[in-house]
Amino acid sequence: DIVMTQTPLSSPVTLGQPASFSCRSSQSLVHSDGSTYLSWLQQRPGQPPRLLIYKISSRFSGVPARFTGSGAGTDFTLKISRVEAEDVGVYYCMQTTQFPYTFGQGTKLEIK
Amino acid sequence: EVQLVQSGEEVRKPGESLKISCKGSAYSFTNNWIGWVRQMPGKGLEWMGIIFPVDSDTRYSPSFQGHVTISADKSINTAYLQWTGLRASDTAIYYCARGVNRNSQFDSWGLGTLVTVSS
């Protein structure tokens, strides 16, 4: 199985400041079709997960432009340019390149 | 708007059976994948498995293979997750989610079904 490792596990951020989350996979996520199936999801308290970013850097419909994904191969990053109160929650990376699909353990975003 | 409507909260005793459901609407249910994800209390997300309703092609995580069964009834746009011998450790919220293609992201999620297994 591909192991997804996220750092940090917790990220206290001041409102209006940037935030950055890292995700590393135990092997390359480049599929034989050339695409890299790495996505980022947000889970606010008490809610189901919500897709933010797919294929490393494509922003899903309705996701604010302050969310940006980047990376390649085995190293990926999600950045929030200016954190807002509604961004509080847990952020997960997920790979769907190879079965079984796997999630990272999540990074909790808290407001300082 | 794509919707995945999951069945309601369930309480069972260890050893009992259970089948929960996920009904899709406003999209081609048959031609999209449906995945199941577990979230134990206070914990992260775990991918359980996925099914392609048009031919019932199903893949499981090794962590769940043999303990759960994923199925679908394309005539009523509904996917299922079932157990025949529940354990206390199955207590969790179970989410279904849609994948447009086999390797694609999960872009729509149900609200989750809380399953509590307790004697």
PDB file of C-alpha atoms in Angstrom:
ATOM      1  CA  ASP A   1       0.000   0.000   0.000  1.00  0.00           C
ATOM      2  CA  ILE A   2       1.088   3.578  -0.583  1.00  0.00           C
ATOM      3  CA  VAL A   3       1.606   5.346   2.739  1.00  0.00           C
ATOM      4  CA  MET A   4       0.699   9.025   2.864  1.00  0.00           C
ATOM      5  CA  THR A   5       2.485  11.067   5.537  1.00  0.00           C
ATOM      6  CA  GLN A   6       1.288  14.553   6.411  1.00  0.00           C
ATOM      7  CA  THR A   7       3.147  17.196   8.357  1.00  0.00           C
ATOM      8  CA  PRO A   8       2.579  18.957  10.617  1.00  0.00           C
ATOM      9  CA  LEU A   9      -0.211  17.181  12.501  1.00  0.00           C
ATOM     10  CA  SER A  10      -1.384  20.510  13.880  1.00  0.00           C
ATOM     11  CA  SER A  11      -0.987  24.030  12.547  1.00  0.00           C
ATOM     12  CA  PRO A  12      -1.924  27.072  14.670  1.00  0.00           C
ATOM     13  CA  VAL A  13      -2.278  30.075  12.372  1.00  0.00           C
ATOM     14  CA  THR A  14      -3.233  33.724  12.883  1.00  0.00           C
ATOM     15  CA  LEU A  15      -6.220  34.933  10.886  1.00  0.00           C
ATOM     16  CA  GLY A  16      -5.088  36.588   7.672  1.00  0.00           C
ATOM     17  CA  GLN A  17      -1.745  34.797   7.684  1.00  0.00           C
ATOM     18  CA  PRO A  18      -0.736  32.007   5.285  1.00  0.00           C
ATOM     19  CA  ALA A  19      -0.799  28.299   6.095  1.00  0.00           C
ATOM     20  CA  SER A  20       1.015  25.413   4.452  1.00  0.00           C
ATOM     21  CA  PHE A  21       0.505  21.676   4.717  1.00  0.00           C
ATOM     22  CA  SER A  22       2.829  18.982   3.467  1.00  0.00           C
ATOM     23  CA  CYS A  23       2.027  15.491   2.188  1.00  0.00           C
ATOM     24  CA  ARG A  24       4.566  12.872   1.206  1.00  0.00           C
ATOM     25  CA  SER A  25       3.850   9.508  -0.426  1.00  0.00           C
ATOM     26  CA  SER A  26       5.914   6.351   0.051  1.00  0.00           C
ATOM     27  CA  GLN A  27       6.133   5.920  -3.719  1.00  0.00           C
ATOM     28  CA  SER A  28       5.539   7.993  -6.807  1.00  0.00           C
ATOM     29  CA  LEU A  29       1.912   8.884  -7.497  1.00  0.00           C
ATOM     30  CA  VAL A  30       2.442   9.234 -11.231  1.00  0.00           C
ATOM     31  CA  HIS A  31      -0.020   6.899 -12.932  1.00  0.00           C
ATOM     32  CA  SER A  32       0.794   4.972 -16.105  1.00  0.00           C
ATOM     33  CA  ASP A  33      -1.512   7.392 -17.926  1.00  0.00           C
ATOM     34  CA  GLY A  34       0.794  10.278 -16.959  1.00  0.00           C
ATOM     35  CA  SER A  35      -1.551  11.887 -14.430  1.00  0.00           C
ATOM     36  CA  THR A  36      -0.858  12.229 -10.719  1.00  0.00           C
ATOM     37  CA  TYR A  37      -3.947  11.449  -8.676  1.00  0.00           C
ATOM     38  CA  LEU A  38      -3.300  13.417  -5.519  1.00  0.00           C
ATOM     39  CA  SER A  39      -6.170  15.329  -3.993  1.00  0.00           C
ATOM     40  CA  TRP A  40      -6.751  17.463  -0.896  1.00  0.00           C
ATOM     41  CA  LEU A  41      -9.907  17.420   1.188  1.00  0.00           C
ATOM     42  CA  GLN A  42     -11.125  19.655   3.991  1.00  0.00           C
ATOM     43  CA  GLN A  43     -13.213  18.394   6.867  1.00  0.00           C
ATOM     44  CA  ARG A  44     -14.767  21.064   9.015  1.00  0.00           C
ATOM     45  CA  PRO A  45     -15.907  20.060  12.516  1.00  0.00           C
ATOM     46  CA  GLY A  46     -19.024  17.909  12.382  1.00  0.00           C
ATOM     47  CA  GLN A  47     -19.148  17.852   8.584  1.00  0.00           C
ATOM     48  CA  PRO A  48     -18.287  15.336   5.863  1.00  0.00           C
ATOM     49  CA  PRO A  49     -15.095  15.813   3.875  1.00  0.00           C
ATOM     50  CA  ARG A  50     -15.133  18.278   1.007  1.00  0.00           C
ATOM     51  CA  LEU A  51     -12.931  18.163  -2.081  1.00  0.00           C
ATOM     52  CA  LEU A  52     -10.644  21.177  -2.475  1.00  0.00           C
ATOM     53  CA  ILE A  53      -7.904  20.221  -4.941  1.00  0.00           C
ATOM     54  CA  TYR A  54      -7.477  17.316  -7.357  1.00  0.00           C
ATOM     55  CA  LYS A  55      -4.630  16.131  -9.608  1.00  0.00           C
ATOM     56  CA  ILE A  56      -2.152  18.061  -7.458  1.00  0.00           C
ATOM     57  CA  SER A  57      -3.238  21.579  -8.358  1.00  0.00           C
ATOM     58  CA  SER A  58      -6.714  21.733  -9.933  1.00  0.00           C
ATOM     59  CA  ARG A  59      -9.111  23.659  -7.756  1.00  0.00           C
ATOM     60  CA  PHE A  60     -12.561  22.063  -7.480  1.00  0.00           C
ATOM     61  CA  SER A  61     -15.696  24.018  -8.338  1.00  0.00           C
ATOM     62  CA  GLY A  62     -16.550  26.659  -5.745  1.00  0.00           C
ATOM     63  CA  VAL A  63     -13.244  26.438  -3.874  1.00  0.00           C
ATOM     64  CA  PRO A  64     -11.799  29.867  -3.067  1.00  0.00           C
ATOM     65  CA  ALA A  65      -8.703  30.972  -4.938  1.00  0.00           C
ATOM     66  CA  ARG A  66      -6.768  31.270  -1.664  1.00  0.00           C
ATOM     67  CA  PHE A  67      -6.337  27.482  -1.764  1.00  0.00           C
ATOM     68  CA  THR A  68      -3.430  26.331  -3.946  1.00  0.00           C
ATOM     69  CA  GLY A  69      -1.956  22.875  -4.497  1.00  0.00           C
ATOM     70  CA  SER A  70       1.496  22.069  -5.822  1.00  0.00           C
ATOM     71  CA  GLY A  71       4.100  19.332  -5.968  1.00  0.00           C
ATOM     72  CA  ALA A  72       5.157  16.345  -8.013  1.00  0.00           C
ATOM     73  CA  GLY A  73       6.124  12.702  -7.677  1.00  0.00           C
ATOM     74  CA  THR A  74       6.085  12.048  -3.945  1.00  0.00           C
ATOM     75  CA  ASP A  75       5.999  15.529  -2.388  1.00  0.00           C
ATOM     76  CA  PHE A  76       2.933  17.730  -2.330  1.00  0.00           C
ATOM     77  CA  THR A  77       1.829  20.950  -0.651  1.00  0.00           C
ATOM     78  CA  LEU A  78      -1.450  22.687   0.052  1.00  0.00           C
ATOM     79  CA  LYS A  79      -1.260  26.394   0.766  1.00  0.00           C
ATOM     80  CA  ILE A  80      -3.817  28.850   2.040  1.00  0.00           C
ATOM     81  CA  SER A  81      -2.766  32.380   1.176  1.00  0.00           C
ATOM     82  CA  ARG A  82      -4.719  34.108   3.965  1.00  0.00           C
ATOM     83  CA  VAL A  83      -6.461  31.981   6.551  1.00  0.00           C
ATOM     84  CA  GLU A  84     -10.092  32.774   7.359  1.00  0.00           C
ATOM     85  CA  ALA A  85     -12.115  31.572  10.331  1.00  0.00           C
ATOM     86  CA  GLU A  86     -14.114  29.189   8.114  1.00  0.00           C
ATOM     87  CA  ASP A  87     -10.910  27.337   7.204  1.00  0.00           C
ATOM     88  CA  VAL A  88     -10.716  25.689  10.630  1.00  0.00           C
ATOM     89  CA  GLY A  89     -10.784  21.924  10.330  1.00  0.00           C
ATOM     90  CA  VAL A  90      -8.672  18.965   9.285  1.00  0.00           C
ATOM     91  CA  TYR A  91      -6.992  18.742   5.896  1.00  0.00           C
ATOM     92  CA  TYR A  92      -6.320  15.365   4.299  1.00  0.00           C
ATOM     93  CA  CYS A  93      -4.317  14.383   1.268  1.00  0.00           C
ATOM     94  CA  MET A  94      -5.478  11.325  -0.630  1.00  0.00           C
ATOM     95  CA  GLN A  95      -3.992   9.260  -3.423  1.00  0.00           C
ATOM     96  CA  THR A  96      -6.173   7.525  -6.001  1.00  0.00           C
ATOM     97  CA  THR A  97      -3.341   6.443  -8.284  1.00  0.00           C
ATOM     98  CA  GLN A  98      -3.157   2.878  -7.016  1.00  0.00           C
ATOM     99  CA  PHE A  99      -5.467   0.491  -5.141  1.00  0.00           C
ATOM    100  CA  PRO A 100      -5.924   0.535  -2.253  1.00  0.00           C
ATOM    101  CA  TYR A 101      -6.464   4.262  -2.226  1.00  0.00           C
ATOM    102  CA  THR A 102      -5.052   5.847   0.914  1.00  0.00           C
ATOM    103  CA  PHE A 103      -5.364   9.001   2.992  1.00  0.00           C
ATOM    104  CA  GLY A 104      -2.826  10.899   4.996  1.00  0.00           C
ATOM    105  CA  GLN A 105      -3.464  11.113   8.739  1.00  0.00           C
ATOM    106  CA  GLY A 106      -4.616  14.725   8.439  1.00  0.00           C
ATOM    107  CA  THR A 107      -3.373  18.141   9.540  1.00  0.00           C
ATOM    108  CA  LYS A 108      -5.530  20.116  11.951  1.00  0.00           C
ATOM    109  CA  LEU A 109      -5.756  23.843  11.249  1.00  0.00           C
ATOM    110  CA  GLU A 110      -6.423  25.927  14.347  1.00  0.00           C
ATOM    111  CA  ILE A 111      -6.632  29.653  14.842  1.00  0.00           C
ATOM    112  CA  LYS A 112      -4.131  31.163  17.273  1.00  0.00           C
TER     113      LYS A 112
ATOM    114  CA  GLU B   1     -26.754  19.182  -8.095  1.00  0.00           C
ATOM    115  CA  VAL B   2     -25.124  15.817  -7.411  1.00  0.00           C
ATOM    116  CA  GLN B   3     -26.431  14.291  -4.189  1.00  0.00           C
ATOM    117  CA  LEU B   4     -25.534  11.201  -2.216  1.00  0.00           C
ATOM    118  CA  VAL B   5     -28.169  10.459   0.404  1.00  0.00           C
ATOM    119  CA  GLN B   6     -27.131   7.986   3.066  1.00  0.00           C
ATOM    120  CA  SER B   7     -29.350   5.923   5.344  1.00  0.00           C
ATOM    121  CA  GLY B   8     -29.835   6.874   8.967  1.00  0.00           C
ATOM    122  CA  GLU B   9     -28.005   6.147  12.190  1.00  0.00           C
ATOM    123  CA  GLU B  10     -27.860   2.501  13.289  1.00  0.00           C
ATOM    124  CA  VAL B  11     -27.301   0.786  16.634  1.00  0.00           C
ATOM    125  CA  ARG B  12     -26.455  -2.913  16.743  1.00  0.00           C
ATOM    126  CA  LYS B  13     -25.023  -5.527  19.059  1.00  0.00           C
ATOM    127  CA  PRO B  14     -21.745  -7.350  18.379  1.00  0.00           C
ATOM    128  CA  GLY B  15     -22.223 -10.257  16.008  1.00  0.00           C
ATOM    129  CA  GLU B  16     -25.298  -8.771  14.340  1.00  0.00           C
ATOM    130  CA  SER B  17     -25.667  -7.969  10.645  1.00  0.00           C
ATOM    131  CA  LEU B  18     -26.168  -4.592   9.046  1.00  0.00           C
ATOM    132  CA  LYS B  19     -26.570  -3.068   5.603  1.00  0.00           C
ATOM    133  CA  ILE B  20     -26.369   0.696   5.060  1.00  0.00           C
ATOM    134  CA  SER B  21     -27.132   2.506   1.848  1.00  0.00           C
ATOM    135  CA  CYS B  22     -26.120   5.432  -0.326  1.00  0.00           C
ATOM    136  CA  LYS B  23     -28.490   6.711  -3.024  1.00  0.00           C
ATOM    137  CA  GLY B  24     -27.158   8.881  -5.799  1.00  0.00           C
ATOM    138  CA  SER B  25     -29.122  11.455  -7.748  1.00  0.00           C
ATOM    139  CA  ALA B  26     -28.679  14.140 -10.405  1.00  0.00           C
ATOM    140  CA  TYR B  27     -25.894  12.283 -12.206  1.00  0.00           C
ATOM    141  CA  SER B  28     -25.283   9.038 -14.087  1.00  0.00           C
ATOM    142  CA  PHE B  29     -25.048   6.678 -11.111  1.00  0.00           C
ATOM    143  CA  THR B  30     -24.293   3.668 -13.265  1.00  0.00           C
ATOM    144  CA  ASN B  31     -21.220   5.158 -14.918  1.00  0.00           C
ATOM    145  CA  ASN B  32     -19.498   6.646 -11.871  1.00  0.00           C
ATOM    146  CA  TRP B  33     -17.669   4.886  -9.065  1.00  0.00           C
ATOM    147  CA  ILE B  34     -18.911   4.899  -5.466  1.00  0.00           C
ATOM    148  CA  GLY B  35     -16.416   4.573  -2.644  1.00  0.00           C
ATOM    149  CA  TRP B  36     -16.841   3.964   1.088  1.00  0.00           C
ATOM    150  CA  VAL B  37     -14.752   5.646   3.785  1.00  0.00           C
ATOM    151  CA  ARG B  38     -14.639   4.940   7.509  1.00  0.00           C
ATOM    152  CA  GLN B  39     -14.030   7.500  10.226  1.00  0.00           C
ATOM    153  CA  MET B  40     -13.723   6.090  13.713  1.00  0.00           C
ATOM    154  CA  PRO B  41     -14.511   8.425  16.625  1.00  0.00           C
ATOM    155  CA  GLY B  42     -11.980  11.251  16.746  1.00  0.00           C
ATOM    156  CA  LYS B  43      -9.836   9.662  14.048  1.00  0.00           C
ATOM    157  CA  GLY B  44      -8.925  10.197  10.398  1.00  0.00           C
ATOM    158  CA  LEU B  45     -10.339   8.913   7.142  1.00  0.00           C
ATOM    159  CA  GLU B  46      -9.808   5.320   5.977  1.00  0.00           C
ATOM    160  CA  TRP B  47     -10.568   4.133   2.456  1.00  0.00           C
ATOM    161  CA  MET B  48     -12.558   0.887   2.540  1.00  0.00           C
ATOM    162  CA  GLY B  49     -13.380   0.065  -1.045  1.00  0.00           C
ATOM    163  CA  ILE B  50     -15.049   1.113  -4.262  1.00  0.00           C
ATOM    164  CA  ILE B  51     -17.617  -0.195  -6.737  1.00  0.00           C
ATOM    165  CA  PHE B  52     -18.471   0.553 -10.358  1.00  0.00           C
ATOM    166  CA  PRO B  53     -22.249  -0.015 -10.549  1.00  0.00           C
ATOM    167  CA  VAL B  54     -22.443  -0.727 -14.281  1.00  0.00           C
ATOM    168  CA  ASP B  55     -20.670  -4.084 -13.859  1.00  0.00           C
ATOM    169  CA  SER B  56     -20.236  -4.291 -10.058  1.00  0.00           C
ATOM    170  CA  ASP B  57     -16.444  -4.248 -10.390  1.00  0.00           C
ATOM    171  CA  THR B  58     -15.419  -3.948  -6.727  1.00  0.00           C
ATOM    172  CA  ARG B  59     -12.072  -3.299  -5.052  1.00  0.00           C
ATOM    173  CA  TYR B  60     -11.391  -3.516  -1.345  1.00  0.00           C
ATOM    174  CA  SER B  61      -8.707  -2.256   0.960  1.00  0.00           C
ATOM    175  CA  PRO B  62      -6.915  -5.285   2.463  1.00  0.00           C
ATOM    176  CA  SER B  63      -7.791  -3.827   5.863  1.00  0.00           C
ATOM    177  CA  PHE B  64     -11.499  -4.401   5.199  1.00  0.00           C
ATOM    178  CA  GLN B  65     -11.540  -7.294   2.729  1.00  0.00           C
ATOM    179  CA  GLY B  66     -13.493 -10.227   4.102  1.00  0.00           C
ATOM    180  CA  HIS B  67     -15.210  -8.193   6.817  1.00  0.00           C
ATOM    181  CA  VAL B  68     -17.468  -6.018   4.696  1.00  0.00           C
ATOM    182  CA  THR B  69     -19.278  -6.389   1.388  1.00  0.00           C
ATOM    183  CA  ILE B  70     -19.837  -3.536  -1.038  1.00  0.00           C
ATOM    184  CA  SER B  71     -22.629  -3.873  -3.556  1.00  0.00           C
ATOM    185  CA  ALA B  72     -24.877  -1.768  -5.763  1.00  0.00           C
ATOM    186  CA  ASP B  73     -28.333  -1.888  -7.291  1.00  0.00           C
ATOM    187  CA  LYS B  74     -28.128   0.208 -10.431  1.00  0.00           C
ATOM    188  CA  SER B  75     -31.879  -0.018 -10.978  1.00  0.00           C
ATOM    189  CA  ILE B  76     -32.425   2.219  -7.952  1.00  0.00           C
ATOM    190  CA  ASN B  77     -29.133   4.169  -8.031  1.00  0.00           C
ATOM    191  CA  THR B  78     -28.081   2.803  -4.655  1.00  0.00           C
ATOM    192  CA  ALA B  79     -24.840   1.446  -3.246  1.00  0.00           C
ATOM    193  CA  TYR B  80     -24.551  -0.601  -0.079  1.00  0.00           C
ATOM    194  CA  LEU B  81     -22.077  -1.473   2.622  1.00  0.00           C
ATOM    195  CA  GLN B  82     -22.826  -4.520   4.724  1.00  0.00           C
ATOM    196  CA  TRP B  83     -21.504  -6.585   7.605  1.00  0.00           C
ATOM    197  CA  THR B  84     -22.504 -10.078   8.730  1.00  0.00           C
ATOM    198  CA  GLY B  85     -20.706 -10.054  12.066  1.00  0.00           C
ATOM    199  CA  LEU B  86     -20.321  -6.608  13.569  1.00  0.00           C
ATOM    200  CA  ARG B  87     -17.650  -5.848  16.143  1.00  0.00           C
ATOM    201  CA  ALA B  88     -17.454  -3.029  18.664  1.00  0.00           C
ATOM    202  CA  SER B  89     -14.516  -1.703  16.626  1.00  0.00           C
ATOM    203  CA  ASP B  90     -16.884  -1.116  13.697  1.00  0.00           C
ATOM    204  CA  THR B  91     -18.334   1.840  15.589  1.00  0.00           C
ATOM    205  CA  ALA B  92     -17.716   4.751  13.245  1.00  0.00           C
ATOM    206  CA  ILE B  93     -19.177   7.154  10.736  1.00  0.00           C
ATOM    207  CA  TYR B  94     -19.277   5.674   7.240  1.00  0.00           C
ATOM    208  CA  TYR B  95     -19.223   8.006   4.250  1.00  0.00           C
ATOM    209  CA  CYS B  96     -19.966   7.222   0.638  1.00  0.00           C
ATOM    210  CA  ALA B  97     -18.403   9.355  -2.070  1.00  0.00           C
ATOM    211  CA  ARG B  98     -18.480   9.582  -5.855  1.00  0.00           C
ATOM    212  CA  GLY B  99     -15.542   9.105  -8.154  1.00  0.00           C
ATOM    213  CA  VAL B 100     -16.191  10.144 -11.752  1.00  0.00           C
ATOM    214  CA  ASN B 101     -13.547   7.794 -13.125  1.00  0.00           C
ATOM    215  CA  ARG B 102     -11.638   4.847 -11.738  1.00  0.00           C
ATOM    216  CA  ASN B 103      -8.692   6.893 -10.502  1.00  0.00           C
ATOM    217  CA  SER B 104     -10.420  10.196 -10.039  1.00  0.00           C
ATOM    218  CA  GLN B 105     -10.907  12.249  -6.919  1.00  0.00           C
ATOM    219  CA  PHE B 106     -13.971  11.850  -4.725  1.00  0.00           C
ATOM    220  CA  ASP B 107     -15.863  14.996  -5.631  1.00  0.00           C
ATOM    221  CA  SER B 108     -19.207  14.514  -3.873  1.00  0.00           C
ATOM    222  CA  TRP B 109     -19.755  13.071  -0.426  1.00  0.00           C
ATOM    223  CA  GLY B 110     -22.727  11.838   1.549  1.00  0.00           C
ATOM    224  CA  LEU B 111     -23.385  13.201   5.031  1.00  0.00           C
ATOM    225  CA  GLY B 112     -22.336   9.915   6.613  1.00  0.00           C
ATOM    226  CA  THR B 113     -24.051   7.127   8.541  1.00  0.00           C
ATOM    227  CA  LEU B 114     -23.168   6.694  12.204  1.00  0.00           C
ATOM    228  CA  VAL B 115     -22.965   3.040  13.172  1.00  0.00           C
ATOM    229  CA  THR B 116     -22.730   2.178  16.859  1.00  0.00           C
ATOM    230  CA  VAL B 117     -21.959  -1.382  17.904  1.00  0.00           C
ATOM    231  CA  SER B 118     -22.394  -1.992  21.591  1.00  0.00           C
ATOM    232  CA  SER B 119     -23.630  -4.746  23.854  1.00  0.00           C
TER     233      SER B 119
END
